[in-house]
mmCIF file of N, CA and C in Angstrom:
data_model
loop_
_atom_site.group_PDB
_atom_site.id
_atom_site.type_symbol
_atom_site.label_atom_id
_atom_site.label_comp_id
_atom_site.label_asym_id
_atom_site.label_seq_id
_atom_site.Cartn_x
_atom_site.Cartn_y
_atom_site.Cartn_z
ATOM 1 N N MET A 1324 134.030 106.548 -49.132
ATOM 2 C CA MET A 1324 135.086 107.161 -48.351
ATOM 3 C C MET A 1324 135.351 106.318 -47.106
ATOM 4 N N ASP A 1325 136.619 106.001 -46.842
ATOM 5 C CA ASP A 1325 137.001 105.218 -45.672
ATOM 6 C C ASP A 1325 137.002 106.092 -44.420
ATOM 7 N N PRO A 1326 136.564 105.536 -43.287
ATOM 8 C CA PRO A 1326 136.634 106.301 -42.036
ATOM 9 C C PRO A 1326 138.094 106.474 -41.607
ATOM 10 N N LEU A 1327 138.390 107.607 -40.970
ATOM 11 C CA LEU A 1327 139.749 107.930 -40.547
ATOM 12 C C LEU A 1327 139.805 108.121 -39.036
ATOM 13 N N ASP A 1328 140.994 107.861 -38.461
ATOM 14 C CA ASP A 1328 141.174 108.139 -37.040
ATOM 15 C C ASP A 1328 141.553 109.605 -36.856
ATOM 16 N N ARG A 1329 141.881 109.992 -35.639
ATOM 17 C CA ARG A 1329 142.195 111.401 -35.349
ATOM 18 C C ARG A 1329 143.454 111.896 -36.053
ATOM 19 N N LEU A 1330 144.312 110.975 -36.445
ATOM 20 C CA LEU A 1330 145.548 111.355 -37.130
ATOM 21 C C LEU A 1330 145.435 111.253 -38.647
ATOM 22 N N GLY A 1331 144.214 110.986 -39.128
ATOM 23 C CA GLY A 1331 143.987 110.918 -40.562
ATOM 24 C C GLY A 1331 144.304 109.574 -41.195
ATOM 25 N N ARG A 1332 144.576 108.555 -40.379
ATOM 26 C CA ARG A 1332 144.882 107.224 -40.905
ATOM 27 C C ARG A 1332 143.587 106.462 -41.163
ATOM 28 N N PRO A 1333 143.546 105.638 -42.217
ATOM 29 C CA PRO A 1333 142.329 104.859 -42.486
ATOM 30 C C PRO A 1333 142.128 103.782 -41.416
ATOM 31 N N LEU A 1334 140.879 103.570 -41.046
ATOM 32 C CA LEU A 1334 140.541 102.518 -40.090
ATOM 33 C C LEU A 1334 140.300 101.234 -40.866
ATOM 34 N N ARG A 1335 141.082 100.197 -40.575
ATOM 35 C CA ARG A 1335 140.955 98.932 -41.286
ATOM 36 C C ARG A 1335 140.560 97.781 -40.382
ATOM 37 N N ASP A 1336 140.860 97.884 -39.094
ATOM 38 C CA ASP A 1336 140.596 96.796 -38.150
ATOM 39 C C ASP A 1336 139.725 97.303 -37.007
ATOM 40 N N LEU A 1337 139.016 96.377 -36.394
ATOM 41 C CA LEU A 1337 138.212 96.688 -35.217
ATOM 42 C C LEU A 1337 138.647 95.755 -34.106
ATOM 43 N N ARG A 1338 139.072 96.309 -32.989
ATOM 44 C CA ARG A 1338 139.478 95.501 -31.844
ATOM 45 C C ARG A 1338 138.448 95.684 -30.735
ATOM 46 N N ILE A 1339 137.968 94.575 -30.195
ATOM 47 C CA ILE A 1339 137.026 94.645 -29.090
ATOM 48 C C ILE A 1339 137.589 93.865 -27.913
ATOM 49 N N SER A 1340 137.201 94.253 -26.721
ATOM 50 C CA SER A 1340 137.615 93.562 -25.502
ATOM 51 C C SER A 1340 136.379 93.058 -24.795
ATOM 52 N N VAL A 1341 136.436 91.819 -24.365
ATOM 53 C CA VAL A 1341 135.331 91.227 -23.626
ATOM 54 C C VAL A 1341 135.774 91.103 -22.174
ATOM 55 N N THR A 1342 135.009 91.694 -21.279
ATOM 56 C CA THR A 1342 135.341 91.636 -19.858
ATOM 57 C C THR A 1342 134.165 91.071 -19.090
ATOM 58 N N ASP A 1343 134.355 90.905 -17.801
ATOM 59 C CA ASP A 1343 133.279 90.392 -16.960
ATOM 60 C C ASP A 1343 132.394 91.519 -16.437
ATOM 61 N N ARG A 1344 132.650 92.732 -16.844
ATOM 62 C CA ARG A 1344 131.857 93.866 -16.368
ATOM 63 C C ARG A 1344 130.993 94.430 -17.494
ATOM 64 N N CYS A 1345 129.717 94.460 -17.255
ATOM 65 C CA CYS A 1345 128.764 94.979 -18.235
ATOM 66 C C CYS A 1345 128.235 96.300 -17.699
ATOM 67 N N ASN A 1346 128.240 97.330 -18.496
ATOM 68 C CA ASN A 1346 127.744 98.613 -18.008
ATOM 69 C C ASN A 1346 126.236 98.768 -18.188
ATOM 70 N N PHE A 1347 125.568 97.758 -18.704
ATOM 71 C CA PHE A 1347 124.118 97.844 -18.865
ATOM 72 C C PHE A 1347 123.362 97.259 -17.680
ATOM 73 N N ARG A 1348 123.959 96.263 -17.003
ATOM 74 C CA ARG A 1348 123.376 95.670 -15.798
ATOM 75 C C ARG A 1348 121.939 95.195 -16.007
ATOM 76 N N CYS A 1349 121.673 94.572 -17.145
ATOM 77 C CA CYS A 1349 120.310 94.102 -17.401
ATOM 78 C C CYS A 1349 119.966 92.929 -16.483
ATOM 79 N N THR A 1350 118.702 92.760 -16.192
ATOM 80 C CA THR A 1350 118.268 91.712 -15.270
ATOM 81 C C THR A 1350 118.385 90.325 -15.886
ATOM 82 N N TYR A 1351 118.526 90.247 -17.189
ATOM 83 C CA TYR A 1351 118.644 88.948 -17.854
ATOM 84 C C TYR A 1351 120.012 88.311 -17.599
ATOM 85 N N CYS A 1352 121.090 89.051 -17.818
ATOM 86 C CA CYS A 1352 122.424 88.449 -17.701
ATOM 87 C C CYS A 1352 123.146 88.776 -16.398
ATOM 88 N N MET A 1353 122.711 89.791 -15.658
ATOM 89 C CA MET A 1353 123.375 90.154 -14.405
ATOM 90 C C MET A 1353 122.358 90.490 -13.318
ATOM 91 N N PRO A 1354 121.586 89.506 -12.860
ATOM 92 C CA PRO A 1354 120.577 89.795 -11.833
ATOM 93 C C PRO A 1354 121.219 90.219 -10.511
ATOM 94 N N LYS A 1355 120.573 91.137 -9.800
ATOM 95 C CA LYS A 1355 121.102 91.652 -8.532
ATOM 96 C C LYS A 1355 121.282 90.558 -7.490
ATOM 97 N N GLU A 1356 120.457 89.517 -7.555
ATOM 98 C CA GLU A 1356 120.553 88.434 -6.571
ATOM 99 C C GLU A 1356 121.902 87.715 -6.646
ATOM 100 N N ILE A 1357 122.521 87.728 -7.804
ATOM 101 C CA ILE A 1357 123.818 87.065 -7.987
ATOM 102 C C ILE A 1357 124.953 88.083 -8.036
ATOM 103 N N PHE A 1358 124.769 89.148 -8.793
ATOM 104 C CA PHE A 1358 125.824 90.134 -9.018
ATOM 105 C C PHE A 1358 125.570 91.409 -8.215
ATOM 106 N N GLY A 1359 125.534 91.282 -6.897
ATOM 107 C CA GLY A 1359 125.329 92.443 -6.032
ATOM 108 C C GLY A 1359 126.602 93.261 -5.878
ATOM 109 N N ARG A 1360 126.553 94.252 -4.993
ATOM 110 C CA ARG A 1360 127.707 95.136 -4.773
ATOM 111 C C ARG A 1360 128.948 94.386 -4.297
ATOM 112 N N ASP A 1361 128.774 93.282 -3.595
ATOM 113 C CA ASP A 1361 129.909 92.546 -3.030
ATOM 114 C C ASP A 1361 130.399 91.405 -3.915
ATOM 115 N N TYR A 1362 129.901 91.295 -5.134
ATOM 116 C CA TYR A 1362 130.323 90.214 -6.026
ATOM 117 C C TYR A 1362 131.805 90.382 -6.376
ATOM 118 N N ALA A 1363 132.545 89.291 -6.331
ATOM 119 C CA ALA A 1363 133.989 89.329 -6.620
ATOM 120 C C ALA A 1363 134.222 89.154 -8.122
ATOM 121 N N PHE A 1364 134.305 90.261 -8.849
ATOM 122 C CA PHE A 1364 134.610 90.217 -10.276
ATOM 123 C C PHE A 1364 136.078 89.842 -10.463
ATOM 124 N N LEU A 1365 136.469 89.521 -11.684
ATOM 125 C CA LEU A 1365 137.860 89.188 -11.966
ATOM 126 C C LEU A 1365 138.767 90.363 -11.612
ATOM 127 N N PRO A 1366 139.951 90.070 -11.038
ATOM 128 C CA PRO A 1366 140.917 91.148 -10.807
ATOM 129 C C PRO A 1366 141.365 91.731 -12.148
ATOM 130 N N ARG A 1367 141.757 92.985 -12.139
ATOM 131 C CA ARG A 1367 142.127 93.693 -13.368
ATOM 132 C C ARG A 1367 143.226 92.958 -14.148
ATOM 133 N N ASP A 1368 144.185 92.348 -13.453
ATOM 134 C CA ASP A 1368 145.287 91.685 -14.146
ATOM 135 C C ASP A 1368 144.878 90.368 -14.808
ATOM 136 N N GLN A 1369 143.692 89.854 -14.511
ATOM 137 C CA GLN A 1369 143.222 88.611 -15.123
ATOM 138 C C GLN A 1369 142.249 88.844 -16.279
ATOM 139 N N VAL A 1370 141.851 90.074 -16.495
ATOM 140 C CA VAL A 1370 140.951 90.393 -17.604
ATOM 141 C C VAL A 1370 141.761 90.387 -18.891
ATOM 142 N N LEU A 1371 141.256 89.708 -19.926
ATOM 143 C CA LEU A 1371 141.983 89.625 -21.204
ATOM 144 C C LEU A 1371 142.133 90.965 -21.846
#
C-alpha cells in the first residue's frame, strides 16, 4: 500500500531542505565556542 497525504494523494517524491540551522546542536558539528548566541547565521532570504 502506498502512503497517502492528507488529501488522499499518493506520495511519490520526497523534498528536503538543507539550511545552516541544526536543531540538534551537537558538539561535533556546532560547538558553542564557534556557534554561540551571537553567531551570524545566513539571512532567511539567502537560505535555499
